[in-house]
XYZ file of C-alpha atoms in Angstrom:
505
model
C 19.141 71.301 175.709
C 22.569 70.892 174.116
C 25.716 72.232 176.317
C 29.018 71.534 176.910
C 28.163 68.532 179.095
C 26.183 67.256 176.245
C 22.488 66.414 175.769
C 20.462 67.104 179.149
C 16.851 68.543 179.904
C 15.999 70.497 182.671
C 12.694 70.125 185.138
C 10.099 72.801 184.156
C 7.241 74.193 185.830
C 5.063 70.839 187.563
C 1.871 72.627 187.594
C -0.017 71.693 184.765
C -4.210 70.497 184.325
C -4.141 66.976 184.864
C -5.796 65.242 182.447
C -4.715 62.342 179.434
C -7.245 60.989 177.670
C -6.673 63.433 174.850
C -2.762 63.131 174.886
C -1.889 61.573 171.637
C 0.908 61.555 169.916
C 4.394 61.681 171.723
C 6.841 58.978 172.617
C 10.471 58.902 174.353
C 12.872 56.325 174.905
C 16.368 55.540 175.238
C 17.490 57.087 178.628
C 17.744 56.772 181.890
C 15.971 59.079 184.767
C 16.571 59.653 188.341
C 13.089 62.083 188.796
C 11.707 62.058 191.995
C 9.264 64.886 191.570
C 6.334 64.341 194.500
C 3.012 64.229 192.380
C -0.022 64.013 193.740
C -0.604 60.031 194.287
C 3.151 59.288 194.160
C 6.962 60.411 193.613
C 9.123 59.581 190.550
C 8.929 59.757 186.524
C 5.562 61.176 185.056
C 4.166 59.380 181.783
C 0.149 60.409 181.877
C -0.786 59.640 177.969
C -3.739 57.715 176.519
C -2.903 56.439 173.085
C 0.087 56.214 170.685
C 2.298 57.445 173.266
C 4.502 54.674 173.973
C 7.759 54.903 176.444
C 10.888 52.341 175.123
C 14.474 51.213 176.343
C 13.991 53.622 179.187
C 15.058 52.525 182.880
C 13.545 54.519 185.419
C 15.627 54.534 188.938
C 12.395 55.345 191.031
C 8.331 55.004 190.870
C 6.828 55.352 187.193
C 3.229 57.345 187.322
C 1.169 56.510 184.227
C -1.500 58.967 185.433
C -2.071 62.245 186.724
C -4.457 63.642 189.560
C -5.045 65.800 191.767
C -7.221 66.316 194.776
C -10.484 65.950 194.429
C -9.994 64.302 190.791
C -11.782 61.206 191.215
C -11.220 59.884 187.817
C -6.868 60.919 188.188
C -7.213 62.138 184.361
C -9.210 59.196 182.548
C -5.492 58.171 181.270
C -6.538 55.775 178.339
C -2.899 54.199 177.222
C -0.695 52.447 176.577
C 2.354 51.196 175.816
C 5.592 50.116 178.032
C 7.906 48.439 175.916
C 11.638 46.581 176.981
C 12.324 49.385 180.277
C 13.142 48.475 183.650
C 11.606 50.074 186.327
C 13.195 49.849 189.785
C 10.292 50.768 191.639
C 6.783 51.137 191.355
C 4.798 51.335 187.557
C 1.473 53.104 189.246
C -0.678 52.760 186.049
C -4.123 54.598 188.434
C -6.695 55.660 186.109
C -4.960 53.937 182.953
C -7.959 51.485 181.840
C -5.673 49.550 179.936
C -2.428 48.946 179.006
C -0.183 46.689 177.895
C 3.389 46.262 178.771
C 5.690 44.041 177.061
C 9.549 42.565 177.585
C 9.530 44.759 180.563
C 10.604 44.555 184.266
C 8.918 46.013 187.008
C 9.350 46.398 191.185
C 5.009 46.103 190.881
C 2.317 47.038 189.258
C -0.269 47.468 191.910
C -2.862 49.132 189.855
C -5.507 48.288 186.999
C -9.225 49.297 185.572
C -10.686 47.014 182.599
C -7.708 45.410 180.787
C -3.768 45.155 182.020
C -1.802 42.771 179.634
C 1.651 41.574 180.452
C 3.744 40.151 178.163
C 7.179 38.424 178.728
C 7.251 41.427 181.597
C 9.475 40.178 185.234
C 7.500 41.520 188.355
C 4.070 41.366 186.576
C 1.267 40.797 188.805
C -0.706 36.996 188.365
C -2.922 36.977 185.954
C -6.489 36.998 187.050
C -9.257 37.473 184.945
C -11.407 39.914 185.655
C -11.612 42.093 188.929
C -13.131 41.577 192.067
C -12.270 44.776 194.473
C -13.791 43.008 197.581
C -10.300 40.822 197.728
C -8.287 43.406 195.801
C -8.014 41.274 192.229
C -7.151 43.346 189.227
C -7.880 42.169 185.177
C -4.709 40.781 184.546
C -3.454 39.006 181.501
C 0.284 37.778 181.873
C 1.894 35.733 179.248
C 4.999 34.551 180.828
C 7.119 34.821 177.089
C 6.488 36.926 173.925
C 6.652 34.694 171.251
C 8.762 36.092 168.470
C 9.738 39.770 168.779
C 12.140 42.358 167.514
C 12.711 45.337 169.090
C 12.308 49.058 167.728
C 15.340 50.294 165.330
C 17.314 53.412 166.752
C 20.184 55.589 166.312
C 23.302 56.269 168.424
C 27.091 57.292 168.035
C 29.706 55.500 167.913
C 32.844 55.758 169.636
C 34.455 57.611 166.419
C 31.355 60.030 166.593
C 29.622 58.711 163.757
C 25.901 58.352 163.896
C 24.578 54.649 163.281
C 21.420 53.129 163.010
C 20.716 50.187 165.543
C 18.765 47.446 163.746
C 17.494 45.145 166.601
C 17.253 40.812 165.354
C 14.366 39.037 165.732
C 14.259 37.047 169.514
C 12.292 34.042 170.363
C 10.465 32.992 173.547
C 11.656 35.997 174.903
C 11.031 37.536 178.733
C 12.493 40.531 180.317
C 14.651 43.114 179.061
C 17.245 42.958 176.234
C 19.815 46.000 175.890
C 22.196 44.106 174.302
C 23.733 45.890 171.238
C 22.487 45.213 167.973
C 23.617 45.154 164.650
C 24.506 48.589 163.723
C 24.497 50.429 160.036
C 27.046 53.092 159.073
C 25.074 56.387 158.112
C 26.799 55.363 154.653
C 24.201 53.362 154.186
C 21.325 55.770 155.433
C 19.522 58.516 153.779
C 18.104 61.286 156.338
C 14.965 63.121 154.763
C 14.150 66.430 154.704
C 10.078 67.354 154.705
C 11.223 70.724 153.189
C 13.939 69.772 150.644
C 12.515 65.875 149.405
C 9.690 64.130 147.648
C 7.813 60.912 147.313
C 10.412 60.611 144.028
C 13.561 61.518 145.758
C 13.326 59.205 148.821
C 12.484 56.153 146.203
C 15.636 56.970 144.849
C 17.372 56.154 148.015
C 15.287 53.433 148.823
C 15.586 51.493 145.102
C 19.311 51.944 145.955
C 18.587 49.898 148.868
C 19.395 52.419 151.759
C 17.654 53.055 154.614
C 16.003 56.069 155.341
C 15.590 58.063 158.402
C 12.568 60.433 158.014
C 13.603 64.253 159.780
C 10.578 65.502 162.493
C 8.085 67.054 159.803
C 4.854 66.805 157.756
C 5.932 65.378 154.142
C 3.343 65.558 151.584
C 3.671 62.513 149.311
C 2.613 62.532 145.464
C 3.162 58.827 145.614
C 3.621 55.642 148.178
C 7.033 55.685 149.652
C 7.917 52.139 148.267
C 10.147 49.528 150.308
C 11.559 46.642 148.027
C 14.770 45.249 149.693
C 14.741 43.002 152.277
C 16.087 44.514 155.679
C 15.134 48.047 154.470
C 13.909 50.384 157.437
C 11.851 53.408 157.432
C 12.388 55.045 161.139
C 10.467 58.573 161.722
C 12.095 60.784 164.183
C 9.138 63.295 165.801
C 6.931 60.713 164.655
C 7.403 62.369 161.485
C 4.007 62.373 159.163
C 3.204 60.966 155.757
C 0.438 62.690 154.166
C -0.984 60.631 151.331
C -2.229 62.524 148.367
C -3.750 61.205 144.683
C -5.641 58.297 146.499
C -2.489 56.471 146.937
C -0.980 54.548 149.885
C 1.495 56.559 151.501
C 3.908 53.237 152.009
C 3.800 49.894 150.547
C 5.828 46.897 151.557
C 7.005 44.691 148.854
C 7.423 40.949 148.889
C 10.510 40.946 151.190
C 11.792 39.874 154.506
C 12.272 41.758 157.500
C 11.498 45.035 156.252
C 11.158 47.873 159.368
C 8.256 50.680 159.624
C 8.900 52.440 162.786
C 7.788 55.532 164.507
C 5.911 57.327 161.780
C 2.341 58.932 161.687
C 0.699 58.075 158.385
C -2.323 60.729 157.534
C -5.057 60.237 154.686
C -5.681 62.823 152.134
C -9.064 64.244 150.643
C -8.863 61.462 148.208
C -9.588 58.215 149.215
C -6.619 55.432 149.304
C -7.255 51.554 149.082
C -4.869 51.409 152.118
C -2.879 53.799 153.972
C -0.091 51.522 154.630
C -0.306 47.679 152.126
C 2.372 45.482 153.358
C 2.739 42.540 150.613
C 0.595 41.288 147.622
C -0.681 38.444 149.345
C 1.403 35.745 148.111
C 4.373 36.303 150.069
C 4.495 33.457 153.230
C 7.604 35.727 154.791
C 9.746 34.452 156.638
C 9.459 33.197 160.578
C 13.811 33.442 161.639
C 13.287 37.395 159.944
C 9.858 38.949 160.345
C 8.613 42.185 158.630
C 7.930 44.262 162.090
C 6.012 47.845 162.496
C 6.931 49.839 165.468
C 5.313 52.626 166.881
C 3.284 53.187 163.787
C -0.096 55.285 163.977
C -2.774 56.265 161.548
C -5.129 59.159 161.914
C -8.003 59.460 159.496
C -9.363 63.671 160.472
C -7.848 65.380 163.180
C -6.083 68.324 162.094
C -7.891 71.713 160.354
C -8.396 70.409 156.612
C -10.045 72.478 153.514
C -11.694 69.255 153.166
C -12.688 65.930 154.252
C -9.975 63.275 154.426
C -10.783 59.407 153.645
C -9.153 56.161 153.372
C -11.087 52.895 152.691
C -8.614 51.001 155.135
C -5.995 52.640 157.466
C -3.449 49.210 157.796
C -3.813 46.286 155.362
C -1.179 43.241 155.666
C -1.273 40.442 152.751
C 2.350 39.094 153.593
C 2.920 36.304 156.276
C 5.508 36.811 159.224
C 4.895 40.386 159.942
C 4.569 41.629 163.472
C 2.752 45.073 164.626
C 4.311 46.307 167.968
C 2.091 49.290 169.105
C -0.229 50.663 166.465
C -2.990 52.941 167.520
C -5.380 53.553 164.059
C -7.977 56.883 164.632
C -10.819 57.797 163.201
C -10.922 60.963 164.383
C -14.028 61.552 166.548
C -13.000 65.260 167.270
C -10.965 67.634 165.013
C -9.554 70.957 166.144
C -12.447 72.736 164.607
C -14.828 70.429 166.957
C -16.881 67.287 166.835
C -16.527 64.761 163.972
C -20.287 63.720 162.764
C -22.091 62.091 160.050
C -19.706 59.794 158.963
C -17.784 62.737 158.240
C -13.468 62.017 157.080
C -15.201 57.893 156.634
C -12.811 55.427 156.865
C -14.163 51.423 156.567
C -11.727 49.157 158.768
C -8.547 50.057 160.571
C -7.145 46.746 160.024
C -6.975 43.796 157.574
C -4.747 41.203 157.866
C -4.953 37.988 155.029
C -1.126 36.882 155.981
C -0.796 34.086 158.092
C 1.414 33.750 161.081
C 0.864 37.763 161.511
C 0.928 39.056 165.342
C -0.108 41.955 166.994
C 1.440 43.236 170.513
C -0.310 46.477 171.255
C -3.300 47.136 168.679
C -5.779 49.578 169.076
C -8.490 51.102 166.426
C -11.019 53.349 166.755
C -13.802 54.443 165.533
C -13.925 53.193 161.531
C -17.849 53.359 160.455
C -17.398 48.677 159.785
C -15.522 46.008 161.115
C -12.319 47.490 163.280
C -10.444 44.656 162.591
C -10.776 42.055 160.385
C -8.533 38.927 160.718
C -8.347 36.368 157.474
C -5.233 34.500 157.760
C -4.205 32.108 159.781
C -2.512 31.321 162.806
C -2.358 35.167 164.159
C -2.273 36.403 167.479
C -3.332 39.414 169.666
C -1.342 40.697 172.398
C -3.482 43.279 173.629
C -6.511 44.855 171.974
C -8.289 48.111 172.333
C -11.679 48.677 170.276
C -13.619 51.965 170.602
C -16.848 51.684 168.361
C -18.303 54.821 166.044
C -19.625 57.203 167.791
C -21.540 59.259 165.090
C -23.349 56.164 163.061
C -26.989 54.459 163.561
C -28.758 51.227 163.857
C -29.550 50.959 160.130
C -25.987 52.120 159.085
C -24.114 50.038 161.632
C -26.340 48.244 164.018
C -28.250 46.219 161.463
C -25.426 45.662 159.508
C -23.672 43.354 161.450
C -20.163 45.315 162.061
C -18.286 43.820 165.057
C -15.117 45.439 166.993
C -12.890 42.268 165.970
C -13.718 40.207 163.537
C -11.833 36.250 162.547
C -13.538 34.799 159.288
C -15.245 31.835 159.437
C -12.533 30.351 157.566
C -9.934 30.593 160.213
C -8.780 27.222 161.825
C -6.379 29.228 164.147
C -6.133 31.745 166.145
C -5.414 33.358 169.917
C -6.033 37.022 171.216
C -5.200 38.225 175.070
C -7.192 40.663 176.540
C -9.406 41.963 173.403
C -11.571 44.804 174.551
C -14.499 46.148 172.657
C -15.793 50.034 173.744
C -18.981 51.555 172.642
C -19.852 55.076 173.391
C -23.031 55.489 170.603
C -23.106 59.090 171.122
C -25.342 60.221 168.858
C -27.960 57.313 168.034
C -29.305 54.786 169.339
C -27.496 51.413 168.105
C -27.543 47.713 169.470
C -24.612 45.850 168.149
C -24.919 41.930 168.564
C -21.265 41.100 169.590
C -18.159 43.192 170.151
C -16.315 39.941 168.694
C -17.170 38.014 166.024
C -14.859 34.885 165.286
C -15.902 31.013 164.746
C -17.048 29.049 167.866
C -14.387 26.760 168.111
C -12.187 29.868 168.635
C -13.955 31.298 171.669
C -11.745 29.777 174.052
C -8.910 31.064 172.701
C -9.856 34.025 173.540
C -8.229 35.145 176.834
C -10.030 37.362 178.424
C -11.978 38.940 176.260
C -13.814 42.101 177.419
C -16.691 45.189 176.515
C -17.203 48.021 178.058
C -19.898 50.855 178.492
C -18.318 54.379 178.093
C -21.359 56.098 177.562
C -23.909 57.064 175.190
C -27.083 55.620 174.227
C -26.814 51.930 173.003
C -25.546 48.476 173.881
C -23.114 46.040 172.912
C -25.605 42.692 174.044
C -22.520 40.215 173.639
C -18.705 40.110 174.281
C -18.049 37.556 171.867
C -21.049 35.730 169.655
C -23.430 34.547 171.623
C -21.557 34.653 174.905
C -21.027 37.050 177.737
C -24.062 39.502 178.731
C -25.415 42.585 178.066
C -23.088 45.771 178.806
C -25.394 49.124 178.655
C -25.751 50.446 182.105
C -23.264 53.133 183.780
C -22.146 52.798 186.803
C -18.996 54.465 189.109
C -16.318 52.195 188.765
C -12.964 52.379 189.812
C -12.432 56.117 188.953
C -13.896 55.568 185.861
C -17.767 56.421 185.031
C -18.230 53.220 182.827
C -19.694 49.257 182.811
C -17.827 46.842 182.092
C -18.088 42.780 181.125
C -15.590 40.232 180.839
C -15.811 36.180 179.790
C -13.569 34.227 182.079
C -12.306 30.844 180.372
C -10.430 29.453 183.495
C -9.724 26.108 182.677
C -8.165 27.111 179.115
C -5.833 29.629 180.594
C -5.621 30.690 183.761
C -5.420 26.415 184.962
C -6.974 27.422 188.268
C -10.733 28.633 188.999
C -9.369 30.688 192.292
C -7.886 32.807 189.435
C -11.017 33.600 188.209
């Protein structure tokens, strides 16, 4: 609400279903909060969200509650998050029924909570990593990485002290724990172009951008005839409402040139009924980029299906990155496995893989895909990193359609010399067949220990994933009550390459 003591909001009715698997879709950041509402399993600020719902820049005064329950609810919700990203909270971050989650440049009073796969990174009050759990002396899956490597944080806007609007462009940081408010560099709305879904094109925001302005995209579903096209180096894209790019004519809806530190942030990029190479192409392939000024997308989500369509939508890949130096920093990419109108089956709205990535030195804090009818992900260049990985197989495909074919949850080619992931989780919940997939992780053998962590899990169904990662880890099939969650779950401990010390195991 706006009023004459500004911008405030107002407490509404509490009583509402628990329940977040299904929230999608919704972010906030950029203020403080003083709630101290008593929920059921705790007092303070309420966040229960699964997916692409990620909270920024916020400091909460009290407890955090990632979850929601109420009594009786044994499974508080099935919240199936997340993201946390450079907040302080004074108190508690009570993540319950959240089976995984990652939080990064964050600070917390605790995090006593955890299910299949908590990853910390460059996070003050983090719990001790331990790899897997064991509930008989209280150990939860934790991965903590004491510093995130190279990061830059989310662009925003604000007003400055002449009441002009500007666009806060946050620098790359290195080795970097805890949280960073400092101001940023800041951009005159001079130099910004704010879009209109009802008044601009595909055409007219290339305009801006070719005159090398940035462009803030207004809450709303824009229709694009062509790829919105980013070609100086600097540029940012920033949706407000996670605004939505529809593409249309089998074309990307944006492409990244060969540029430095280009921004994609907070935008929801939909495929059309005809089939695009790539939702989002970032780079030709030739480009190294650049390590002091990465390429960075923020808060950037791809749905393949999900709303009412006349048709079937399709994309061959949802995310493809050729460039080098480019970081992801919370991407969720759906294939849908429910629409409004019901069940997705079939292979129905088909999408191949969620994610390739051919750059090298490309990093990924917060990636989760699900459900594309091949590989997930699949990693060709070198030297990348995973900061957190969540993997939910196909539900509607069939041994001789996916099984037999090979497809794995994450995928490194054989060719890579280098690479590191922590906490990579595979899911399977073969819902409507039958289907035995060798390993949830493919990647060459002299990369299985850099694997921290890795992880599959049983969410239901009918088939098995028989390996975590190659050859290794055992069979995950069977269902059993665990932790508020109906599910099975195995893990590969590699003690002596990360955690040092075997009692952490």
């Amino acid at each position: 609400f706006t009023s004459a003591k500004g911008v405030y909001c107002e407490e509404g009715s509490p009583t509402v279903s628990p329940g977040a698997l299904n929230t999608f879709w919704r972010s906030a950041e950029n203020f403080e909060t003083r709630a101290n509402f008593p929920w059921e399993g705790g007092s303070g600020m309420m966040w229960a969200a699964a997916q692409a719902s990620p909270l920024r820049r916020v400091l909460v005064a009290a407890d955090l509650l990632l979850y929601q329950t109420q009594p009786g609810d044994r499974a508080a919700g099935y919240s199936s998050g997340g993201f946390l990203g450079n907040s302080r909270v004074i108190g508690a971050a009570r993540s319950g029924s959240q089976q995984q989650f990652l939080t990064r440049n964050s600070e917390v009073g605790s995090w006593p909570n955890g299910v299949w796969n908590m990853v910390f990174v460059g996070t003050r009050g983090a719990p001790l990593g331990h790899c897997g759990r064991n509930d008989k002396v209280c150990s939860l899956p934790i991965v903590n990485v004491d510093a995130t490597p190279v990061i830059a944080e989310k662009p925003f806007i604000s007003i400055n002290a002449e009441g002009g609007y500007v666009l806060n462009i946050p620098q790359a940081q290195m080795n970097r724990s805890g949280v960073d408010w400092s101001p940023a560099p800041q951009v005159d709305f001079e130099s910004v172009y704010v879009a209109r879904n009802d008044t601009d094109t595909a055409g007219s925001i290339n305009a801006k951008l070719g005159q090398g302005l940035h462009i803030v995209l207004s809450p709303g579903i824009y229709l694009l005839e062509d790829a919105l096209s980013l070609q100086s180096s600097g540029q940012v894209l920033l949706g407000l409402g996670l605004a939505t790019l529809v593409a249309q004519a089998g074309k990307p809806a944006v492409v990244v040139g060969n540029v430095d530190g280009v921004r994609v942030a907070g935008v929801l990029l939909q495929a059309g009924a005809e089939a695009s190479q790539a939702l989002l192409q970032w780079g030709t392939g030739s480009y190294p980029g650049n390590s002091s000024n990465p390429g960075v997308l923020s808060d950037v989500f791809v749905r393949i299906g999900g709303p009412l369509s006349d048709s079937q939508v399709q994309a061959k890949v949802m995310v493809q990155i050729n460039s080098g130096h480019v970081l992801g920093d919370n991407l969720w990419l759906w294939r849908a496995d429910h629409t409004e109108g019901g069940l997705v089956k079939n292979g129905d709205n088909p999408c191949e893989v969620g994610l390739v990535v051919n750059g090298d030195d490309v990093a990924m804090y917060g990636l989760q895909i699900e459900h594309t009818l091949q590989d997930l992900l699949q990693w060709n260049g070198e030297r990348g990193a995973t900061y957190f990985f969540q993997a939910e197989m196909p539900y509607d495909v069939n041994q001789a359609n996916y099984g037999d074919k090979g497809y794995a949850g994450y995928r490194v080619a054989s060719s890579v010399v280098n690479h590191s992931s922590f906490g990579a989780g595979v899911y399977h919940y073969f819902r409507d067949n039958h289907v035995v997939v060798h390993a949830g992780i493919v990647a060459p053998p002299h990369l299985e220990d850099s694997f921290v962590s890795p992880l599959s899990v049983f969410l239901n169904g009918k088939g098995v994933i028989k390996h975590v990662i190659n050859d290794k880890g055992g069979l995950v099939a069977v269902s059993v009550f665990y932790y508020f969650v109906v599910a099975g779950f195995v893990v590969i401990c590699s003690c002596l390459v990360y955690f040092k010390d075997k009692a952490n195991c």
